[in-house]
Amino acid sequence: MNPVYGGAQQQGNGLIAATGDVNGDGHDDLVVGDPDDPQSAADGALGGRLLVWYGSARGIAWEAQPVRLTQNTPGIPGSSEKGDNFGAALAVADLNRDGLADIVVGSPLEDTGKPDAGQVTVIPGRRTGSLGTGAYAYTQDTVGIPGAGETGDSFGTSVAVGDINGDGKPELFLSAAEENTATGAVWVLPGGTSGPTVRGSYLITAPSVGFSQRENTLLGGNGLLGVI
C-alpha cells in the first residue's frame, strides 16, 4: 500500500489498514500497519511500525505526513527488534467509550520470553499529547488470560473488536494461529467500564466450536503470517 496524492507518495506503505477517529475531532483517521523490516534505508522500521494519517473535513490532505509509531515510541511497551512484525494485525475502535478510537495492534512474532510467542498492544486515542502515552500490552502470560505463551504460538495473529453481548461495552478478540501446532485459538476479553478486562476472559479452542484438534485448522485465521 502506497498512499499517493497528486502523484506524490506520502512517506509510507503497509499491508493492512483501518480507520477511526483517533484524536476525537469528528473526522476519521487512517491507520496503516507496516509489519515488515526495512527493505531500504527509507522504507519501513525495525520490527515493524504503524502510520497514522489524521483526517479532516476534506479527508486526508495530500501534503499530510503520518505519525510513525513503533515499539520504541515512548509509552509503547517493549522495544523494536528484527522480525517482531509489529503492525501485522490491526483494529481501530473505541474500547473505553471515551469518544476516541483506540488502536489495537498485533506483533505475532514478538519474543516474550519465548521466541515468536506474540503480543498485542493497545494504543489509546488522544485529543492532545503524543500517541503512545498510556499504551498497554497483552500476552498469553498476562495474569488472567488463559493458557501460557509457548514458542511459535503467534499470539496476535489477528485482532478484532465488537460488542457481542449487547451491554454497550465492546469485547476484544485476539487469535494465535500457531497455538497447539497450528490448530489455532481465539481469546475473548470482556468489555469493561474503562476498556477490555482480563477478568472473565476465556479461550475458544477448535474442539469447543466443532473443529478438529489438528495441524493447520488455524482457528481465528492465518492473518498476514503467510506474507510477512
JSON list of C-alpha atoms in Angstrom, two decimals:
[
{"chain": "A", "resi": 1, "resn": "MET", "atom": "CA", "xyz": [0.00, 0.00, 0.00]},
{"chain": "A", "resi": 2, "resn": "ASN", "atom": "CA", "xyz": [1.50, 3.32, -1.07]},
{"chain": "A", "resi": 3, "resn": "PRO", "atom": "CA", "xyz": [-0.76, 6.32, -0.34]},
{"chain": "A", "resi": 4, "resn": "VAL", "atom": "CA", "xyz": [-0.49, 8.60, -3.38]},
{"chain": "A", "resi": 5, "resn": "TYR", "atom": "CA", "xyz": [-2.00, 12.07, -3.73]},
{"chain": "A", "resi": 6, "resn": "GLY", "atom": "CA", "xyz": [-1.35, 14.21, -6.77]},
{"chain": "A", "resi": 7, "resn": "GLY", "atom": "CA", "xyz": [1.40, 11.83, -7.84]},
{"chain": "A", "resi": 8, "resn": "ALA", "atom": "CA", "xyz": [3.40, 12.14, -4.62]},
{"chain": "A", "resi": 9, "resn": "GLN", "atom": "CA", "xyz": [3.99, 9.24, -2.26]},
{"chain": "A", "resi": 10, "resn": "GLN", "atom": "CA", "xyz": [3.21, 10.31, 1.29]},
{"chain": "A", "resi": 11, "resn": "GLN", "atom": "CA", "xyz": [6.04, 8.73, 3.24]},
{"chain": "A", "resi": 12, "resn": "GLY", "atom": "CA", "xyz": [4.57, 5.34, 3.98]},
{"chain": "A", "resi": 13, "resn": "ASN", "atom": "CA", "xyz": [3.34, 1.95, 2.93]},
{"chain": "A", "resi": 14, "resn": "GLY", "atom": "CA", "xyz": [1.87, -1.09, 4.60]},
{"chain": "A", "resi": 15, "resn": "LEU", "atom": "CA", "xyz": [-0.08, -4.34, 4.39]},
{"chain": "A", "resi": 16, "resn": "ILE", "atom": "CA", "xyz": [-3.19, -3.64, 6.48]},
{"chain": "A", "resi": 17, "resn": "ALA", "atom": "CA", "xyz": [-5.32, -0.58, 7.26]},
{"chain": "A", "resi": 18, "resn": "ALA", "atom": "CA", "xyz": [-8.21, 0.56, 9.44]},
{"chain": "A", "resi": 19, "resn": "THR", "atom": "CA", "xyz": [-9.97, 3.84, 10.14]},
{"chain": "A", "resi": 20, "resn": "GLY", "atom": "CA", "xyz": [-11.37, 5.59, 13.21]},
{"chain": "A", "resi": 21, "resn": "ASP", "atom": "CA", "xyz": [-11.38, 8.93, 14.98]},
{"chain": "A", "resi": 22, "resn": "VAL", "atom": "CA", "xyz": [-8.17, 8.61, 16.99]},
{"chain": "A", "resi": 23, "resn": "ASN", "atom": "CA", "xyz": [-7.95, 12.27, 18.06]},
{"chain": "A", "resi": 24, "resn": "GLY", "atom": "CA", "xyz": [-11.65, 12.96, 18.64]},
{"chain": "A", "resi": 25, "resn": "ASP", "atom": "CA", "xyz": [-12.02, 15.80, 16.14]},
{"chain": "A", "resi": 26, "resn": "GLY", "atom": "CA", "xyz": [-15.04, 14.22, 14.45]},
{"chain": "A", "resi": 27, "resn": "HIS", "atom": "CA", "xyz": [-13.11, 13.04, 11.39]},
{"chain": "A", "resi": 28, "resn": "ASP", "atom": "CA", "xyz": [-11.86, 9.52, 10.72]},
{"chain": "A", "resi": 29, "resn": "ASP", "atom": "CA", "xyz": [-8.13, 8.96, 10.64]},
{"chain": "A", "resi": 30, "resn": "LEU", "atom": "CA", "xyz": [-6.27, 6.34, 8.60]},
{"chain": "A", "resi": 31, "resn": "VAL", "atom": "CA", "xyz": [-4.08, 3.83, 10.45]},
{"chain": "A", "resi": 32, "resn": "VAL", "atom": "CA", "xyz": [-1.79, 1.57, 8.42]},
{"chain": "A", "resi": 33, "resn": "GLY", "atom": "CA", "xyz": [0.18, -1.43, 9.67]},
{"chain": "A", "resi": 34, "resn": "ASP", "atom": "CA", "xyz": [3.62, -1.90, 8.09]},
{"chain": "A", "resi": 35, "resn": "PRO", "atom": "CA", "xyz": [5.00, -5.01, 9.83]},
{"chain": "A", "resi": 36, "resn": "ASP", "atom": "CA", "xyz": [7.96, -5.70, 7.56]},
{"chain": "A", "resi": 37, "resn": "ASP", "atom": "CA", "xyz": [11.50, -4.82, 8.47]},
{"chain": "A", "resi": 38, "resn": "PRO", "atom": "CA", "xyz": [13.08, -2.15, 6.24]},
{"chain": "A", "resi": 39, "resn": "GLN", "atom": "CA", "xyz": [13.73, -3.15, 2.66]},
{"chain": "A", "resi": 40, "resn": "SER", "atom": "CA", "xyz": [15.73, 0.02, 2.04]},
{"chain": "A", "resi": 41, "resn": "ALA", "atom": "CA", "xyz": [17.07, 2.94, 4.04]},
{"chain": "A", "resi": 42, "resn": "ALA", "atom": "CA", "xyz": [13.86, 4.93, 3.52]},
{"chain": "A", "resi": 43, "resn": "ASP", "atom": "CA", "xyz": [11.30, 2.17, 3.90]},
{"chain": "A", "resi": 44, "resn": "GLY", "atom": "CA", "xyz": [9.82, 0.52, 6.97]},
{"chain": "A", "resi": 45, "resn": "ALA", "atom": "CA", "xyz": [11.12, 0.40, 10.52]},
{"chain": "A", "resi": 46, "resn": "LEU", "atom": "CA", "xyz": [12.98, -2.24, 12.51]},
{"chain": "A", "resi": 47, "resn": "GLY", "atom": "CA", "xyz": [10.43, -4.66, 13.95]},
{"chain": "A", "resi": 48, "resn": "GLY", "atom": "CA", "xyz": [7.52, -3.02, 12.13]},
{"chain": "A", "resi": 49, "resn": "ARG", "atom": "CA", "xyz": [5.53, 0.19, 12.53]},
{"chain": "A", "resi": 50, "resn": "LEU", "atom": "CA", "xyz": [2.18, 1.94, 12.39]},
{"chain": "A", "resi": 51, "resn": "LEU", "atom": "CA", "xyz": [1.48, 5.02, 10.30]},
{"chain": "A", "resi": 52, "resn": "VAL", "atom": "CA", "xyz": [-1.35, 7.36, 11.30]},
{"chain": "A", "resi": 53, "resn": "TRP", "atom": "CA", "xyz": [-2.69, 9.98, 8.89]},
{"chain": "A", "resi": 54, "resn": "TYR", "atom": "CA", "xyz": [-5.10, 12.40, 10.57]},
{"chain": "A", "resi": 55, "resn": "GLY", "atom": "CA", "xyz": [-8.29, 13.17, 8.69]},
{"chain": "A", "resi": 56, "resn": "SER", "atom": "CA", "xyz": [-10.11, 16.47, 8.26]},
{"chain": "A", "resi": 57, "resn": "ALA", "atom": "CA", "xyz": [-13.37, 17.81, 6.85]},
{"chain": "A", "resi": 58, "resn": "ARG", "atom": "CA", "xyz": [-11.82, 17.34, 3.40]},
{"chain": "A", "resi": 59, "resn": "GLY", "atom": "CA", "xyz": [-10.34, 13.94, 4.09]},
{"chain": "A", "resi": 60, "resn": "ILE", "atom": "CA", "xyz": [-6.58, 13.48, 4.33]},
{"chain": "A", "resi": 61, "resn": "ALA", "atom": "CA", "xyz": [-4.65, 16.43, 2.96]},
{"chain": "A", "resi": 62, "resn": "TRP", "atom": "CA", "xyz": [-2.32, 15.49, 0.12]},
{"chain": "A", "resi": 63, "resn": "GLU", "atom": "CA", "xyz": [0.65, 17.01, 1.92]},
{"chain": "A", "resi": 64, "resn": "ALA", "atom": "CA", "xyz": [-0.13, 15.33, 5.26]},
{"chain": "A", "resi": 65, "resn": "GLN", "atom": "CA", "xyz": [2.72, 13.41, 6.86]},
{"chain": "A", "resi": 66, "resn": "PRO", "atom": "CA", "xyz": [1.92, 10.38, 9.02]},
{"chain": "A", "resi": 67, "resn": "VAL", "atom": "CA", "xyz": [2.65, 9.93, 12.69]},
{"chain": "A", "resi": 68, "resn": "ARG", "atom": "CA", "xyz": [5.01, 6.96, 12.96]},
{"chain": "A", "resi": 69, "resn": "LEU", "atom": "CA", "xyz": [4.64, 4.55, 15.86]},
{"chain": "A", "resi": 70, "resn": "THR", "atom": "CA", "xyz": [6.99, 1.68, 16.73]},
{"chain": "A", "resi": 71, "resn": "GLN", "atom": "CA", "xyz": [7.77, -0.27, 19.87]},
{"chain": "A", "resi": 72, "resn": "ASN", "atom": "CA", "xyz": [10.49, 2.30, 20.50]},
{"chain": "A", "resi": 73, "resn": "THR", "atom": "CA", "xyz": [7.93, 5.11, 20.65]},
{"chain": "A", "resi": 74, "resn": "PRO", "atom": "CA", "xyz": [7.76, 6.49, 24.23]},
{"chain": "A", "resi": 75, "resn": "GLY", "atom": "CA", "xyz": [4.95, 4.86, 26.17]},
{"chain": "A", "resi": 76, "resn": "ILE", "atom": "CA", "xyz": [4.60, 1.80, 23.95]},
{"chain": "A", "resi": 77, "resn": "PRO", "atom": "CA", "xyz": [5.62, -1.43, 25.74]},
{"chain": "A", "resi": 78, "resn": "GLY", "atom": "CA", "xyz": [8.59, -3.45, 24.52]},
{"chain": "A", "resi": 79, "resn": "SER", "atom": "CA", "xyz": [11.30, -2.49, 22.06]},
{"chain": "A", "resi": 80, "resn": "SER", "atom": "CA", "xyz": [11.74, -2.77, 18.33]},
{"chain": "A", "resi": 81, "resn": "GLU", "atom": "CA", "xyz": [13.58, -5.93, 17.30]},
{"chain": "A", "resi": 82, "resn": "LYS", "atom": "CA", "xyz": [14.08, -7.54, 13.94]},
{"chain": "A", "resi": 83, "resn": "GLY", "atom": "CA", "xyz": [11.18, -9.80, 12.96]},
{"chain": "A", "resi": 84, "resn": "ASP", "atom": "CA", "xyz": [8.66, -8.68, 15.63]},
{"chain": "A", "resi": 85, "resn": "ASN", "atom": "CA", "xyz": [6.10, -7.84, 12.93]},
{"chain": "A", "resi": 86, "resn": "PHE", "atom": "CA", "xyz": [4.53, -5.01, 14.92]},
{"chain": "A", "resi": 87, "resn": "GLY", "atom": "CA", "xyz": [1.59, -3.95, 12.76]},
{"chain": "A", "resi": 88, "resn": "ALA", "atom": "CA", "xyz": [0.72, -7.36, 11.31]},
{"chain": "A", "resi": 89, "resn": "ALA", "atom": "CA", "xyz": [-2.79, -7.23, 12.82]},
{"chain": "A", "resi": 90, "resn": "LEU", "atom": "CA", "xyz": [-4.84, -4.10, 13.31]},
{"chain": "A", "resi": 91, "resn": "ALA", "atom": "CA", "xyz": [-8.17, -2.83, 14.63]},
{"chain": "A", "resi": 92, "resn": "VAL", "atom": "CA", "xyz": [-9.28, 0.71, 15.41]},
{"chain": "A", "resi": 93, "resn": "ALA", "atom": "CA", "xyz": [-12.23, 1.12, 17.79]},
{"chain": "A", "resi": 94, "resn": "ASP", "atom": "CA", "xyz": [-13.32, 3.00, 20.92]},
{"chain": "A", "resi": 95, "resn": "LEU", "atom": "CA", "xyz": [-12.60, 0.41, 23.61]},
{"chain": "A", "resi": 96, "resn": "ASN", "atom": "CA", "xyz": [-13.36, 2.56, 26.66]},
{"chain": "A", "resi": 97, "resn": "ARG", "atom": "CA", "xyz": [-16.20, 4.67, 25.20]},
{"chain": "A", "resi": 98, "resn": "ASP", "atom": "CA", "xyz": [-14.44, 7.98, 25.74]},
{"chain": "A", "resi": 99, "resn": "GLY", "atom": "CA", "xyz": [-15.17, 9.17, 22.20]},
{"chain": "A", "resi": 100, "resn": "LEU", "atom": "CA", "xyz": [-11.66, 8.38, 20.97]},
{"chain": "A", "resi": 101, "resn": "ALA", "atom": "CA", "xyz": [-10.78, 5.40, 18.78]},
{"chain": "A", "resi": 102, "resn": "ASP", "atom": "CA", "xyz": [-8.01, 3.24, 20.20]},
{"chain": "A", "resi": 103, "resn": "ILE", "atom": "CA", "xyz": [-5.50, 1.31, 18.11]},
{"chain": "A", "resi": 104, "resn": "VAL", "atom": "CA", "xyz": [-5.13, -2.44, 18.69]},
{"chain": "A", "resi": 105, "resn": "VAL", "atom": "CA", "xyz": [-2.02, -3.87, 17.04]},
{"chain": "A", "resi": 106, "resn": "GLY", "atom": "CA", "xyz": [-0.67, -7.40, 16.86]},
{"chain": "A", "resi": 107, "resn": "SER", "atom": "CA", "xyz": [3.00, -8.40, 16.89]},
{"chain": "A", "resi": 108, "resn": "PRO", "atom": "CA", "xyz": [2.63, -12.14, 16.27]},
{"chain": "A", "resi": 109, "resn": "LEU", "atom": "CA", "xyz": [6.36, -12.85, 16.07]},
{"chain": "A", "resi": 110, "resn": "GLU", "atom": "CA", "xyz": [7.30, -10.87, 19.18]},
{"chain": "A", "resi": 111, "resn": "ASP", "atom": "CA", "xyz": [9.63, -12.72, 21.55]},
{"chain": "A", "resi": 112, "resn": "THR", "atom": "CA", "xyz": [8.06, -12.55, 25.01]},
{"chain": "A", "resi": 113, "resn": "GLY", "atom": "CA", "xyz": [10.34, -14.89, 26.89]},
{"chain": "A", "resi": 114, "resn": "LYS", "atom": "CA", "xyz": [9.70, -17.50, 24.20]},
{"chain": "A", "resi": 115, "resn": "PRO", "atom": "CA", "xyz": [10.59, -16.95, 20.53]},
{"chain": "A", "resi": 116, "resn": "ASP", "atom": "CA", "xyz": [7.66, -15.82, 18.35]},
{"chain": "A", "resi": 117, "resn": "ALA", "atom": "CA", "xyz": [5.17, -16.21, 21.19]},
{"chain": "A", "resi": 118, "resn": "GLY", "atom": "CA", "xyz": [3.45, -12.97, 20.18]},
{"chain": "A", "resi": 119, "resn": "GLN", "atom": "CA", "xyz": [1.98, -9.86, 21.76]},
{"chain": "A", "resi": 120, "resn": "VAL", "atom": "CA", "xyz": [-0.96, -7.48, 21.33]},
{"chain": "A", "resi": 121, "resn": "THR", "atom": "CA", "xyz": [-0.63, -3.77, 22.15]},
{"chain": "A", "resi": 122, "resn": "VAL", "atom": "CA", "xyz": [-3.40, -1.23, 22.72]},
{"chain": "A", "resi": 123, "resn": "ILE", "atom": "CA", "xyz": [-2.57, 2.42, 21.98]},
{"chain": "A", "resi": 124, "resn": "PRO", "atom": "CA", "xyz": [-5.25, 4.74, 23.40]},
{"chain": "A", "resi": 125, "resn": "GLY", "atom": "CA", "xyz": [-6.60, 7.56, 21.27]},
{"chain": "A", "resi": 126, "resn": "ARG", "atom": "CA", "xyz": [-5.64, 11.04, 22.43]},
{"chain": "A", "resi": 127, "resn": "ARG", "atom": "CA", "xyz": [-7.08, 14.52, 21.90]},
{"chain": "A", "resi": 128, "resn": "THR", "atom": "CA", "xyz": [-3.78, 16.10, 22.91]},
{"chain": "A", "resi": 129, "resn": "GLY", "atom": "CA", "xyz": [-0.30, 14.84, 23.56]},
{"chain": "A", "resi": 130, "resn": "SER", "atom": "CA", "xyz": [1.64, 12.10, 21.86]},
{"chain": "A", "resi": 131, "resn": "LEU", "atom": "CA", "xyz": [0.19, 8.82, 20.67]},
{"chain": "A", "resi": 132, "resn": "GLY", "atom": "CA", "xyz": [1.77, 6.01, 22.64]},
{"chain": "A", "resi": 133, "resn": "THR", "atom": "CA", "xyz": [1.17, 7.51, 26.06]},
{"chain": "A", "resi": 134, "resn": "GLY", "atom": "CA", "xyz": [-0.79, 5.09, 28.23]},
{"chain": "A", "resi": 135, "resn": "ALA", "atom": "CA", "xyz": [-0.32, 2.12, 25.87]},
{"chain": "A", "resi": 136, "resn": "TYR", "atom": "CA", "xyz": [-0.52, -1.38, 27.33]},
{"chain": "A", "resi": 137, "resn": "ALA", "atom": "CA", "xyz": [0.05, -4.91, 26.11]},
{"chain": "A", "resi": 138, "resn": "TYR", "atom": "CA", "xyz": [-1.30, -8.45, 26.41]},
{"chain": "A", "resi": 139, "resn": "THR", "atom": "CA", "xyz": [0.50, -11.76, 26.02]},
{"chain": "A", "resi": 140, "resn": "GLN", "atom": "CA", "xyz": [-0.56, -15.29, 26.87]},
{"chain": "A", "resi": 141, "resn": "ASP", "atom": "CA", "xyz": [1.42, -14.83, 30.08]},
{"chain": "A", "resi": 142, "resn": "THR", "atom": "CA", "xyz": [-0.60, -11.80, 31.19]},
{"chain": "A", "resi": 143, "resn": "VAL", "atom": "CA", "xyz": [-2.20, -12.64, 34.53]},
{"chain": "A", "resi": 144, "resn": "GLY", "atom": "CA", "xyz": [-5.84, -13.56, 33.99]},
{"chain": "A", "resi": 145, "resn": "ILE", "atom": "CA", "xyz": [-5.51, -14.63, 30.35]},
{"chain": "A", "resi": 146, "resn": "PRO", "atom": "CA", "xyz": [-5.98, -18.40, 29.91]},
{"chain": "A", "resi": 147, "resn": "GLY", "atom": "CA", "xyz": [-3.06, -20.51, 28.82]},
{"chain": "A", "resi": 148, "resn": "ALA", "atom": "CA", "xyz": [0.64, -19.73, 28.61]},
{"chain": "A", "resi": 149, "resn": "GLY", "atom": "CA", "xyz": [2.94, -18.40, 25.93]},
{"chain": "A", "resi": 150, "resn": "GLU", "atom": "CA", "xyz": [4.91, -21.01, 24.01]},
{"chain": "A", "resi": 151, "resn": "THR", "atom": "CA", "xyz": [7.49, -20.83, 21.26]},
{"chain": "A", "resi": 152, "resn": "GLY", "atom": "CA", "xyz": [5.87, -20.05, 17.92]},
{"chain": "A", "resi": 153, "resn": "ASP", "atom": "CA", "xyz": [2.28, -19.51, 19.14]},
{"chain": "A", "resi": 154, "resn": "SER", "atom": "CA", "xyz": [1.96, -16.22, 17.22]},
{"chain": "A", "resi": 155, "resn": "PHE", "atom": "CA", "xyz": [-0.43, -14.62, 19.70]},
{"chain": "A", "resi": 156, "resn": "GLY", "atom": "CA", "xyz": [-1.78, -11.52, 17.94]},
{"chain": "A", "resi": 157, "resn": "THR", "atom": "CA", "xyz": [-2.13, -13.11, 14.52]},
{"chain": "A", "resi": 158, "resn": "SER", "atom": "CA", "xyz": [-5.44, -11.27, 14.20]},
{"chain": "A", "resi": 159, "resn": "VAL", "atom": "CA", "xyz": [-7.38, -8.82, 16.39]},
{"chain": "A", "resi": 160, "resn": "ALA", "atom": "CA", "xyz": [-10.98, -7.61, 16.35]},
{"chain": "A", "resi": 161, "resn": "VAL", "atom": "CA", "xyz": [-13.42, -5.59, 18.45]},
{"chain": "A", "resi": 162, "resn": "GLY", "atom": "CA", "xyz": [-17.18, -5.96, 18.87]},
{"chain": "A", "resi": 163, "resn": "ASP", "atom": "CA", "xyz": [-19.98, -5.90, 21.44]},
{"chain": "A", "resi": 164, "resn": "ILE", "atom": "CA", "xyz": [-21.21, -9.49, 21.40]},
{"chain": "A", "resi": 165, "resn": "ASN", "atom": "CA", "xyz": [-23.41, -9.35, 24.50]},
{"chain": "A", "resi": 166, "resn": "GLY", "atom": "CA", "xyz": [-25.21, -6.08, 23.84]},
{"chain": "A", "resi": 167, "resn": "ASP", "atom": "CA", "xyz": [-24.12, -4.32, 27.02]},
{"chain": "A", "resi": 168, "resn": "GLY", "atom": "CA", "xyz": [-22.56, -1.40, 25.15]},
{"chain": "A", "resi": 169, "resn": "LYS", "atom": "CA", "xyz": [-19.05, -2.42, 26.19]},
{"chain": "A", "resi": 170, "resn": "PRO", "atom": "CA", "xyz": [-17.02, -3.82, 23.28]},
{"chain": "A", "resi": 171, "resn": "GLU", "atom": "CA", "xyz": [-15.15, -7.09, 23.67]},
{"chain": "A", "resi": 172, "resn": "LEU", "atom": "CA", "xyz": [-11.62, -7.59, 22.39]},
{"chain": "A", "resi": 173, "resn": "PHE", "atom": "CA", "xyz": [-10.78, -10.71, 20.34]},
{"chain": "A", "resi": 174, "resn": "LEU", "atom": "CA", "xyz": [-7.22, -11.97, 19.94]},
{"chain": "A", "resi": 175, "resn": "SER", "atom": "CA", "xyz": [-6.07, -15.01, 17.99]},
{"chain": "A", "resi": 176, "resn": "ALA", "atom": "CA", "xyz": [-2.96, -17.17, 17.81]},
{"chain": "A", "resi": 177, "resn": "ALA", "atom": "CA", "xyz": [-2.84, -19.10, 14.55]},
{"chain": "A", "resi": 178, "resn": "GLU", "atom": "CA", "xyz": [0.02, -21.38, 15.61]},
{"chain": "A", "resi": 179, "resn": "GLU", "atom": "CA", "xyz": [-1.38, -22.32, 19.04]},
{"chain": "A", "resi": 180, "resn": "ASN", "atom": "CA", "xyz": [-1.31, -26.10, 19.59]},
{"chain": "A", "resi": 181, "resn": "THR", "atom": "CA", "xyz": [0.64, -26.91, 16.43]},
{"chain": "A", "resi": 182, "resn": "ALA", "atom": "CA", "xyz": [-1.35, -24.57, 14.18]},
{"chain": "A", "resi": 183, "resn": "THR", "atom": "CA", "xyz": [-4.75, -25.69, 15.44]},
{"chain": "A", "resi": 184, "resn": "GLY", "atom": "CA", "xyz": [-5.23, -22.06, 16.47]},
{"chain": "A", "resi": 185, "resn": "ALA", "atom": "CA", "xyz": [-7.21, -20.41, 19.24]},
{"chain": "A", "resi": 186, "resn": "VAL", "atom": "CA", "xyz": [-9.15, -17.22, 19.99]},
{"chain": "A", "resi": 187, "resn": "TRP", "atom": "CA", "xyz": [-9.23, -15.29, 23.28]},
{"chain": "A", "resi": 188, "resn": "VAL", "atom": "CA", "xyz": [-12.18, -13.11, 24.29]},
{"chain": "A", "resi": 189, "resn": "LEU", "atom": "CA", "xyz": [-11.57, -10.24, 26.70]},
{"chain": "A", "resi": 190, "resn": "PRO", "atom": "CA", "xyz": [-14.88, -8.88, 28.02]},
{"chain": "A", "resi": 191, "resn": "GLY", "atom": "CA", "xyz": [-15.66, -5.20, 27.70]},
{"chain": "A", "resi": 192, "resn": "GLY", "atom": "CA", "xyz": [-15.37, -3.28, 30.95]},
{"chain": "A", "resi": 193, "resn": "THR", "atom": "CA", "xyz": [-16.15, 0.19, 32.24]},
{"chain": "A", "resi": 194, "resn": "SER", "atom": "CA", "xyz": [-12.73, 1.51, 31.22]},
{"chain": "A", "resi": 195, "resn": "GLY", "atom": "CA", "xyz": [-11.98, -0.92, 28.40]},
{"chain": "A", "resi": 196, "resn": "PRO", "atom": "CA", "xyz": [-11.26, -4.64, 27.94]},
{"chain": "A", "resi": 197, "resn": "THR", "atom": "CA", "xyz": [-10.61, -6.64, 31.08]},
{"chain": "A", "resi": 198, "resn": "VAL", "atom": "CA", "xyz": [-8.86, -9.95, 31.62]},
{"chain": "A", "resi": 199, "resn": "ARG", "atom": "CA", "xyz": [-11.34, -10.73, 34.38]},
{"chain": "A", "resi": 200, "resn": "GLY", "atom": "CA", "xyz": [-13.71, -13.29, 32.91]},
{"chain": "A", "resi": 201, "resn": "SER", "atom": "CA", "xyz": [-11.64, -13.68, 29.74]},
{"chain": "A", "resi": 202, "resn": "TYR", "atom": "CA", "xyz": [-11.94, -17.04, 28.07]},
{"chain": "A", "resi": 203, "resn": "LEU", "atom": "CA", "xyz": [-10.36, -19.17, 25.38]},
{"chain": "A", "resi": 204, "resn": "ILE", "atom": "CA", "xyz": [-12.12, -20.62, 22.34]},
{"chain": "A", "resi": 205, "resn": "THR", "atom": "CA", "xyz": [-10.38, -23.74, 21.06]},
{"chain": "A", "resi": 206, "resn": "ALA", "atom": "CA", "xyz": [-11.06, -25.64, 17.86]},
{"chain": "A", "resi": 207, "resn": "PRO", "atom": "CA", "xyz": [-12.82, -28.59, 19.55]},
{"chain": "A", "resi": 208, "resn": "SER", "atom": "CA", "xyz": [-15.06, -26.23, 21.54]},
{"chain": "A", "resi": 209, "resn": "VAL", "atom": "CA", "xyz": [-16.63, -24.99, 18.29]},
{"chain": "A", "resi": 210, "resn": "GLY", "atom": "CA", "xyz": [-16.70, -28.30, 16.44]},
{"chain": "A", "resi": 211, "resn": "PHE", "atom": "CA", "xyz": [-13.39, -28.23, 14.57]},
{"chain": "A", "resi": 212, "resn": "SER", "atom": "CA", "xyz": [-10.71, -30.90, 14.73]},
{"chain": "A", "resi": 213, "resn": "GLN", "atom": "CA", "xyz": [-7.71, -30.55, 17.00]},
{"chain": "A", "resi": 214, "resn": "ARG", "atom": "CA", "xyz": [-5.20, -30.95, 14.22]},
{"chain": "A", "resi": 215, "resn": "GLU", "atom": "CA", "xyz": [-2.44, -29.12, 12.41]},
{"chain": "A", "resi": 216, "resn": "ASN", "atom": "CA", "xyz": [-3.47, -26.26, 10.12]},
{"chain": "A", "resi": 217, "resn": "THR", "atom": "CA", "xyz": [-7.02, -25.89, 11.44]},
{"chain": "A", "resi": 218, "resn": "LEU", "atom": "CA", "xyz": [-5.84, -22.29, 12.10]},
{"chain": "A", "resi": 219, "resn": "LEU", "atom": "CA", "xyz": [-8.81, -21.22, 14.19]},
{"chain": "A", "resi": 220, "resn": "GLY", "atom": "CA", "xyz": [-9.00, -17.43, 14.02]},
{"chain": "A", "resi": 221, "resn": "GLY", "atom": "CA", "xyz": [-7.32, -17.33, 10.62]},
{"chain": "A", "resi": 222, "resn": "ASN", "atom": "CA", "xyz": [-3.76, -17.05, 9.42]},
{"chain": "A", "resi": 223, "resn": "GLY", "atom": "CA", "xyz": [-3.80, -13.26, 9.15]},
{"chain": "A", "resi": 224, "resn": "LEU", "atom": "CA", "xyz": [-0.71, -11.96, 7.40]},
{"chain": "A", "resi": 225, "resn": "LEU", "atom": "CA", "xyz": [1.51, -14.83, 8.54]},
{"chain": "A", "resi": 226, "resn": "GLY", "atom": "CA", "xyz": [1.61, -16.17, 5.01]},
{"chain": "A", "resi": 227, "resn": "VAL", "atom": "CA", "xyz": [3.09, -12.96, 3.60]},
{"chain": "A", "resi": 228, "resn": "ILE", "atom": "CA", "xyz": [5.28, -11.47, 6.34]}
]
